Amino acid sequence: MTFGRVLAPAGALLLAACGGTSVPTTPTQSAPIPAAQACDLVGGIGSTISIYNGAECNPERGPVVQLNMRDAAGSAGACSGTIIAPRAVLTAAHCLDGGITGVLVWLGVGPQYTATSFAYHPRFDTSSLQFDIGVVLLGEDLPRAPSALLMSRSGRIGEPAILAGFGRNEIGETTRLRAGSTLVSNVTATRLETKYAPPSSSICSGDSGGPIFLSEGGGWVLAGISSATTQTACNDGTNYYQALNPTDVRTFIEQYVPSVTYR
């Protein structure tokens, strides 16, 4: 089995060897939540299409942000992320490795905020994308409410999920906040999985590091980080997310962001 890393917007997805052997089940229901309603979690209803089969959201509130990476040559592409504390954004490790020297955080409107530092899990594996988690730290508070993290349980096969990010949509647009819904298709010890099954939504290039939210305790909370897909096309295959509940992942988060809220 192969999968593609969901990297910078508008670029081809890179392929790597898959380290898992799970066999996802195909969702049998339609999108559980209308895409426009999914925007309520991340910024309010917008107007047009996608994350991929989603809706454009109002970026003026909500915890989902765009990360613009810099390397020695300048621009190094963009990912998505989720604010988990006033000065901390959670994202994918593969967005931060490979010579990244700086990160700018953009809320979708207004100025960019320059990160003071960033780190990714020391056990991140570039071939299997295990421990695909990183944190971006800032020297000033971001003017958004952070998301709580789901640590009390794993995802459940068949439960509704909300996806969000600044990645590519069906007509190739990027840099706009979008959200949509889908169903969890499989759960492993370290990952959540969903399948592209229209009218459910899918992640695409540029959504790497963005959130998958699950419902817990009367609200939507961050349960995983967008990591990879099995296909280079966004309208086919399985989406993979680094789960947050494994002990080694929680330990990493608490090392850098001890003030996070759990559910």
mmCIF file of C-alpha atoms in Angstrom:
data_model
loop_
_atom_site.group_PDB
_atom_site.id
_atom_site.type_symbol
_atom_site.label_atom_id
_atom_site.label_comp_id
_atom_site.label_asym_id
_atom_site.label_seq_id
_atom_site.Cartn_x
_atom_site.Cartn_y
_atom_site.Cartn_z
ATOM 1 C CA MET A 1 0.000 0.000 0.000
ATOM 2 C CA THR A 2 1.198 3.521 -0.743
ATOM 3 C CA PHE A 3 0.013 6.858 0.431
ATOM 4 C CA GLY A 4 0.659 10.463 -0.464
ATOM 5 C CA ARG A 5 1.780 13.134 1.941
ATOM 6 C CA VAL A 6 -0.655 16.045 1.831
ATOM 7 C CA LEU A 7 1.775 18.890 1.393
ATOM 8 C CA ALA A 8 1.815 22.420 0.011
ATOM 9 C CA PRO A 9 -1.204 23.736 -1.903
ATOM 10 C CA ALA A 10 -1.319 23.360 -5.674
ATOM 11 C CA GLY A 11 1.542 20.842 -5.774
ATOM 12 C CA ALA A 12 1.587 17.145 -6.589
ATOM 13 C CA LEU A 13 1.302 14.811 -3.628
ATOM 14 C CA LEU A 14 4.464 12.924 -2.771
ATOM 15 C CA LEU A 15 4.342 9.162 -2.345
ATOM 16 C CA ALA A 16 5.910 7.182 0.475
ATOM 17 C CA ALA A 17 5.724 3.613 1.754
ATOM 18 C CA CYS A 18 2.882 2.927 4.170
ATOM 19 C CA GLY A 19 3.754 1.446 7.543
ATOM 20 C CA GLY A 20 0.288 0.115 8.426
ATOM 21 C CA THR A 21 -1.812 -2.870 7.417
ATOM 22 C CA SER A 22 -5.302 -1.723 8.359
ATOM 23 C CA VAL A 23 -8.201 -2.312 5.974
ATOM 24 C CA PRO A 24 -10.648 0.615 6.207
ATOM 25 C CA THR A 25 -14.363 0.050 5.889
ATOM 26 C CA THR A 26 -16.338 2.165 3.436
ATOM 27 C CA PRO A 27 -18.841 4.634 4.935
ATOM 28 C CA THR A 28 -22.387 3.656 4.019
ATOM 29 C CA GLN A 29 -24.007 7.004 4.833
ATOM 30 C CA SER A 30 -23.983 10.388 3.149
ATOM 31 C CA ALA A 31 -22.151 13.369 4.623
ATOM 32 C CA PRO A 32 -23.446 13.437 8.201
ATOM 33 C CA ILE A 33 -23.341 17.224 8.543
ATOM 34 C CA PRO A 34 -24.063 19.771 5.786
ATOM 35 C CA ALA A 35 -20.817 21.458 4.792
ATOM 36 C CA ALA A 36 -22.132 24.934 5.532
ATOM 37 C CA GLN A 37 -22.958 23.846 9.094
ATOM 38 C CA ALA A 38 -19.456 22.413 9.491
ATOM 39 C CA CYS A 39 -18.201 25.975 9.010
ATOM 40 C CA ASP A 40 -19.929 26.997 12.238
ATOM 41 C CA LEU A 41 -17.116 25.296 14.144
ATOM 42 C CA VAL A 42 -14.248 27.011 12.353
ATOM 43 C CA GLY A 43 -15.499 30.446 11.419
ATOM 44 C CA GLY A 44 -19.123 30.704 10.354
ATOM 45 C CA ILE A 45 -20.830 29.982 7.075
ATOM 46 C CA GLY A 46 -19.202 31.282 3.913
ATOM 47 C CA SER A 47 -20.289 30.778 0.330
ATOM 48 C CA THR A 48 -18.597 28.446 -2.138
ATOM 49 C CA ILE A 49 -17.159 24.939 -2.407
ATOM 50 C CA SER A 50 -14.640 22.839 -0.587
ATOM 51 C CA ILE A 51 -12.057 21.706 1.530
ATOM 52 C CA TYR A 52 -12.902 18.954 -1.021
ATOM 53 C CA ASN A 53 -16.664 18.610 -1.150
ATOM 54 C CA GLY A 54 -17.014 21.181 1.614
ATOM 55 C CA ALA A 55 -17.881 24.850 2.055
ATOM 56 C CA GLU A 56 -15.915 28.053 2.240
ATOM 57 C CA CYS A 57 -15.955 29.464 5.772
ATOM 58 C CA ASN A 58 -15.701 32.913 7.274
ATOM 59 C CA PRO A 59 -12.096 33.092 8.563
ATOM 60 C CA GLU A 60 -12.683 35.846 11.115
ATOM 61 C CA ARG A 61 -13.079 33.473 14.050
ATOM 62 C CA GLY A 62 -12.277 29.876 14.900
ATOM 63 C CA PRO A 63 -9.025 28.020 15.707
ATOM 64 C CA VAL A 64 -7.928 26.834 12.231
ATOM 65 C CA VAL A 65 -5.009 28.725 10.671
ATOM 66 C CA GLN A 66 -2.664 28.614 7.699
ATOM 67 C CA LEU A 67 1.058 28.078 8.238
ATOM 68 C CA ASN A 68 3.467 29.539 5.697
ATOM 69 C CA MET A 69 6.852 27.859 5.952
ATOM 70 C CA ARG A 70 10.199 29.390 5.108
ATOM 71 C CA ASP A 71 13.539 27.740 4.321
ATOM 72 C CA ALA A 72 16.935 29.071 3.288
ATOM 73 C CA ALA A 73 15.628 29.767 -0.216
ATOM 74 C CA GLY A 74 12.531 31.615 0.973
ATOM 75 C CA SER A 75 9.013 30.220 0.638
ATOM 76 C CA ALA A 76 8.679 26.484 1.358
ATOM 77 C CA GLY A 77 4.942 25.949 0.913
ATOM 78 C CA ALA A 78 1.975 26.060 3.240
ATOM 79 C CA CYS A 79 0.082 23.799 5.612
ATOM 80 C CA SER A 80 -2.831 24.154 7.982
ATOM 81 C CA GLY A 81 -2.901 24.034 11.771
ATOM 82 C CA THR A 82 -5.101 24.414 14.851
ATOM 83 C CA ILE A 83 -4.651 26.834 17.743
ATOM 84 C CA ILE A 84 -4.479 24.786 20.982
ATOM 85 C CA ALA A 85 -3.275 27.534 23.349
ATOM 86 C CA PRO A 86 -3.026 31.330 23.012
ATOM 87 C CA ARG A 87 0.562 31.003 21.757
ATOM 88 C CA ALA A 88 0.635 27.499 20.283
ATOM 89 C CA VAL A 89 -0.513 25.876 17.018
ATOM 90 C CA LEU A 90 -0.620 22.127 16.436
ATOM 91 C CA THR A 91 0.269 20.832 12.966
ATOM 92 C CA ALA A 92 1.927 17.907 11.167
ATOM 93 C CA ALA A 93 5.605 17.078 11.630
ATOM 94 C CA HIS A 94 6.086 16.694 7.890
ATOM 95 C CA CYS A 95 5.192 20.379 7.495
ATOM 96 C CA LEU A 96 8.153 21.354 9.687
ATOM 97 C CA ASP A 97 10.954 18.953 8.747
ATOM 98 C CA GLY A 98 13.277 19.114 5.742
ATOM 99 C CA GLY A 99 15.134 22.367 6.276
ATOM 100 C CA ILE A 100 12.347 24.640 7.505
ATOM 101 C CA THR A 101 13.860 27.662 9.239
ATOM 102 C CA GLY A 102 10.791 29.759 10.021
ATOM 103 C CA VAL A 103 6.992 29.699 10.162
ATOM 104 C CA LEU A 104 4.414 32.447 9.688
ATOM 105 C CA VAL A 105 0.926 31.962 11.124
ATOM 106 C CA TRP A 106 -1.982 33.475 9.188
ATOM 107 C CA LEU A 107 -5.527 33.559 10.557
ATOM 108 C CA GLY A 108 -7.119 33.879 7.122
ATOM 109 C CA VAL A 109 -7.485 37.643 7.535
ATOM 110 C CA GLY A 110 -5.153 40.368 8.777
ATOM 111 C CA PRO A 111 -1.397 40.178 9.330
ATOM 112 C CA GLN A 112 0.800 37.124 9.685
ATOM 113 C CA TYR A 113 2.341 36.254 13.045
ATOM 114 C CA THR A 114 5.971 35.138 13.156
ATOM 115 C CA ALA A 115 6.647 31.995 15.163
ATOM 116 C CA THR A 116 9.439 32.176 17.741
ATOM 117 C CA SER A 117 10.138 28.435 17.534
ATOM 118 C CA PHE A 118 8.734 25.111 16.407
ATOM 119 C CA ALA A 119 9.352 21.420 17.074
ATOM 120 C CA TYR A 120 8.152 18.043 15.883
ATOM 121 C CA HIS A 121 7.998 14.656 17.563
ATOM 122 C CA PRO A 122 11.475 13.125 17.959
ATOM 123 C CA ARG A 123 10.158 9.771 16.726
ATOM 124 C CA PHE A 124 8.626 11.172 13.541
ATOM 125 C CA ASP A 125 9.267 8.727 10.689
ATOM 126 C CA THR A 126 9.367 10.265 7.225
ATOM 127 C CA SER A 127 8.663 6.938 5.496
ATOM 128 C CA SER A 128 5.691 5.728 7.523
ATOM 129 C CA LEU A 129 4.593 9.158 8.842
ATOM 130 C CA GLN A 130 4.287 7.728 12.344
ATOM 131 C CA PHE A 131 4.216 10.448 15.037
ATOM 132 C CA ASP A 132 3.330 13.039 12.393
ATOM 133 C CA ILE A 133 2.838 15.844 14.907
ATOM 134 C CA GLY A 134 4.496 19.192 15.482
ATOM 135 C CA VAL A 135 3.913 22.380 17.410
ATOM 136 C CA VAL A 136 4.498 26.016 16.418
ATOM 137 C CA LEU A 137 5.081 28.512 19.260
ATOM 138 C CA LEU A 138 4.633 32.280 19.205
ATOM 139 C CA GLY A 139 5.764 35.173 21.382
ATOM 140 C CA GLU A 140 2.341 36.822 21.508
ATOM 141 C CA ASP A 141 -1.234 35.677 21.980
ATOM 142 C CA LEU A 142 -3.266 34.866 18.891
ATOM 143 C CA PRO A 143 -6.704 36.567 18.968
ATOM 144 C CA ARG A 144 -8.673 33.333 18.711
ATOM 145 C CA ALA A 145 -10.108 30.843 21.193
ATOM 146 C CA PRO A 146 -8.037 27.618 21.292
ATOM 147 C CA SER A 147 -9.499 24.195 20.577
ATOM 148 C CA ALA A 148 -9.680 21.519 23.262
ATOM 149 C CA LEU A 149 -7.994 18.175 22.533
ATOM 150 C CA LEU A 150 -9.724 14.792 22.637
ATOM 151 C CA MET A 151 -7.573 12.599 24.885
ATOM 152 C CA SER A 152 -10.168 10.551 26.757
ATOM 153 C CA ARG A 153 -10.873 8.095 23.942
ATOM 154 C CA SER A 154 -10.089 6.975 20.425
ATOM 155 C CA GLY A 155 -12.294 7.701 17.464
ATOM 156 C CA ARG A 156 -15.137 5.310 16.696
ATOM 157 C CA ILE A 157 -15.803 3.748 13.317
ATOM 158 C CA GLY A 158 -18.864 5.358 11.775
ATOM 159 C CA GLU A 159 -18.931 8.498 13.896
ATOM 160 C CA PRO A 160 -19.254 11.909 12.200
ATOM 161 C CA ALA A 161 -16.152 14.056 11.852
ATOM 162 C CA ILE A 162 -15.486 17.609 10.703
ATOM 163 C CA LEU A 163 -12.469 18.399 8.509
ATOM 164 C CA ALA A 164 -11.037 21.879 7.979
ATOM 165 C CA GLY A 165 -8.065 23.545 6.339
ATOM 166 C CA PHE A 166 -6.702 26.029 3.827
ATOM 167 C CA GLY A 167 -5.951 23.453 1.130
ATOM 168 C CA ARG A 168 -7.012 22.945 -2.455
ATOM 169 C CA ASN A 169 -10.630 22.525 -3.495
ATOM 170 C CA GLU A 170 -12.201 20.943 -6.593
ATOM 171 C CA ILE A 171 -11.227 23.794 -8.893
ATOM 172 C CA GLY A 172 -7.701 24.247 -7.546
ATOM 173 C CA GLU A 173 -8.293 27.264 -5.305
ATOM 174 C CA THR A 174 -6.184 27.595 -2.157
ATOM 175 C CA THR A 175 -5.600 29.982 0.796
ATOM 176 C CA ARG A 176 -9.262 30.030 1.807
ATOM 177 C CA LEU A 177 -10.589 28.400 4.951
ATOM 178 C CA ARG A 178 -12.947 25.519 4.207
ATOM 179 C CA ALA A 179 -14.700 22.823 6.181
ATOM 180 C CA GLY A 180 -16.753 19.719 5.511
ATOM 181 C CA SER A 181 -17.864 16.517 7.169
ATOM 182 C CA THR A 182 -17.253 12.823 6.782
ATOM 183 C CA LEU A 183 -17.357 9.583 8.784
ATOM 184 C CA VAL A 184 -14.509 7.814 10.545
ATOM 185 C CA SER A 185 -13.874 4.673 8.474
ATOM 186 C CA ASN A 186 -11.155 2.998 10.548
ATOM 187 C CA VAL A 187 -9.215 3.439 13.785
ATOM 188 C CA THR A 188 -5.759 2.048 14.618
ATOM 189 C CA ALA A 189 -3.511 2.478 17.649
ATOM 190 C CA THR A 190 -2.004 5.651 16.177
ATOM 191 C CA ARG A 191 -4.316 6.863 13.408
ATOM 192 C CA LEU A 192 -7.824 7.809 12.424
ATOM 193 C CA GLU A 193 -8.928 7.162 8.851
ATOM 194 C CA THR A 194 -11.682 8.404 6.574
ATOM 195 C CA LYS A 195 -12.534 7.543 2.971
ATOM 196 C CA TYR A 196 -13.538 9.880 0.192
ATOM 197 C CA ALA A 197 -17.173 8.924 -0.390
ATOM 198 C CA PRO A 198 -19.197 11.809 -1.876
ATOM 199 C CA PRO A 199 -21.024 13.739 -0.608
ATOM 200 C CA SER A 200 -18.619 13.386 2.319
ATOM 201 C CA SER A 201 -15.558 15.654 2.308
ATOM 202 C CA SER A 202 -11.854 14.895 1.927
ATOM 203 C CA ILE A 203 -8.547 16.570 2.726
ATOM 204 C CA CYS A 204 -6.370 17.803 -0.120
ATOM 205 C CA SER A 205 -3.021 19.456 -0.827
ATOM 206 C CA GLY A 206 -2.447 22.242 1.716
ATOM 207 C CA ASP A 207 -4.716 20.713 4.380
ATOM 208 C CA SER A 208 -1.760 18.889 5.961
ATOM 209 C CA GLY A 209 -1.532 19.625 9.672
ATOM 210 C CA GLY A 210 -5.158 20.721 9.805
ATOM 211 C CA PRO A 211 -7.750 19.255 12.159
ATOM 212 C CA ILE A 212 -10.176 16.404 12.264
ATOM 213 C CA PHE A 213 -12.758 17.248 14.928
ATOM 214 C CA LEU A 214 -14.949 14.736 16.767
ATOM 215 C CA SER A 215 -17.874 15.436 19.060
ATOM 216 C CA GLU A 216 -17.296 14.957 22.786
ATOM 217 C CA GLY A 217 -18.826 16.502 25.879
ATOM 218 C CA GLY A 218 -21.303 18.591 23.946
ATOM 219 C CA GLY A 219 -18.776 20.186 21.577
ATOM 220 C CA TRP A 220 -16.368 19.528 18.719
ATOM 221 C CA VAL A 221 -12.804 18.902 19.828
ATOM 222 C CA LEU A 222 -9.518 18.246 18.052
ATOM 223 C CA ALA A 223 -8.973 14.486 17.718
ATOM 224 C CA GLY A 224 -6.281 14.241 15.036
ATOM 225 C CA ILE A 225 -3.992 15.952 12.537
ATOM 226 C CA SER A 226 -4.329 15.614 8.753
ATOM 227 C CA SER A 227 -1.327 13.579 7.637
ATOM 228 C CA ALA A 228 -1.632 11.669 4.351
ATOM 229 C CA THR A 229 -3.760 10.156 1.624
ATOM 230 C CA THR A 230 -3.497 6.874 -0.260
ATOM 231 C CA GLN A 231 -3.848 8.534 -3.655
ATOM 232 C CA THR A 232 -2.426 11.559 -5.424
ATOM 233 C CA ALA A 233 -5.984 12.587 -6.347
ATOM 234 C CA CYS A 234 -8.086 14.139 -3.583
ATOM 235 C CA ASN A 235 -11.297 12.530 -4.848
ATOM 236 C CA ASP A 236 -10.162 8.968 -4.282
ATOM 237 C CA GLY A 237 -8.766 6.743 -1.563
ATOM 238 C CA THR A 238 -8.259 6.964 2.186
ATOM 239 C CA ASN A 239 -7.283 9.934 4.351
ATOM 240 C CA TYR A 240 -5.012 9.408 7.369
ATOM 241 C CA TYR A 241 -4.819 11.507 10.536
ATOM 242 C CA GLN A 242 -2.334 11.316 13.400
ATOM 243 C CA ALA A 243 -4.425 10.548 16.502
ATOM 244 C CA LEU A 244 -3.816 12.659 19.601
ATOM 245 C CA ASN A 245 -4.726 10.164 22.319
ATOM 246 C CA PRO A 246 -1.605 7.894 22.261
ATOM 247 C CA THR A 247 0.490 8.443 25.398
ATOM 248 C CA ASP A 248 3.663 9.378 23.492
ATOM 249 C CA VAL A 249 1.752 12.019 21.544
ATOM 250 C CA ARG A 250 0.203 13.524 24.673
ATOM 251 C CA THR A 251 3.621 13.637 26.354
ATOM 252 C CA PHE A 252 5.070 15.528 23.391
ATOM 253 C CA ILE A 253 2.241 18.080 23.397
ATOM 254 C CA GLU A 254 2.478 18.682 27.150
ATOM 255 C CA GLN A 255 6.240 19.182 26.903
ATOM 256 C CA TYR A 256 5.750 22.263 24.740
ATOM 257 C CA VAL A 257 2.191 23.338 25.595
ATOM 258 C CA PRO A 258 1.382 22.423 29.220
ATOM 259 C CA SER A 259 -1.690 24.673 29.246
ATOM 260 C CA VAL A 260 -3.767 22.703 26.713
ATOM 261 C CA THR A 261 -7.367 21.770 27.537
ATOM 262 C CA TYR A 262 -8.397 18.112 27.296
ATOM 263 C CA ARG A 263 -11.670 16.289 26.992
#
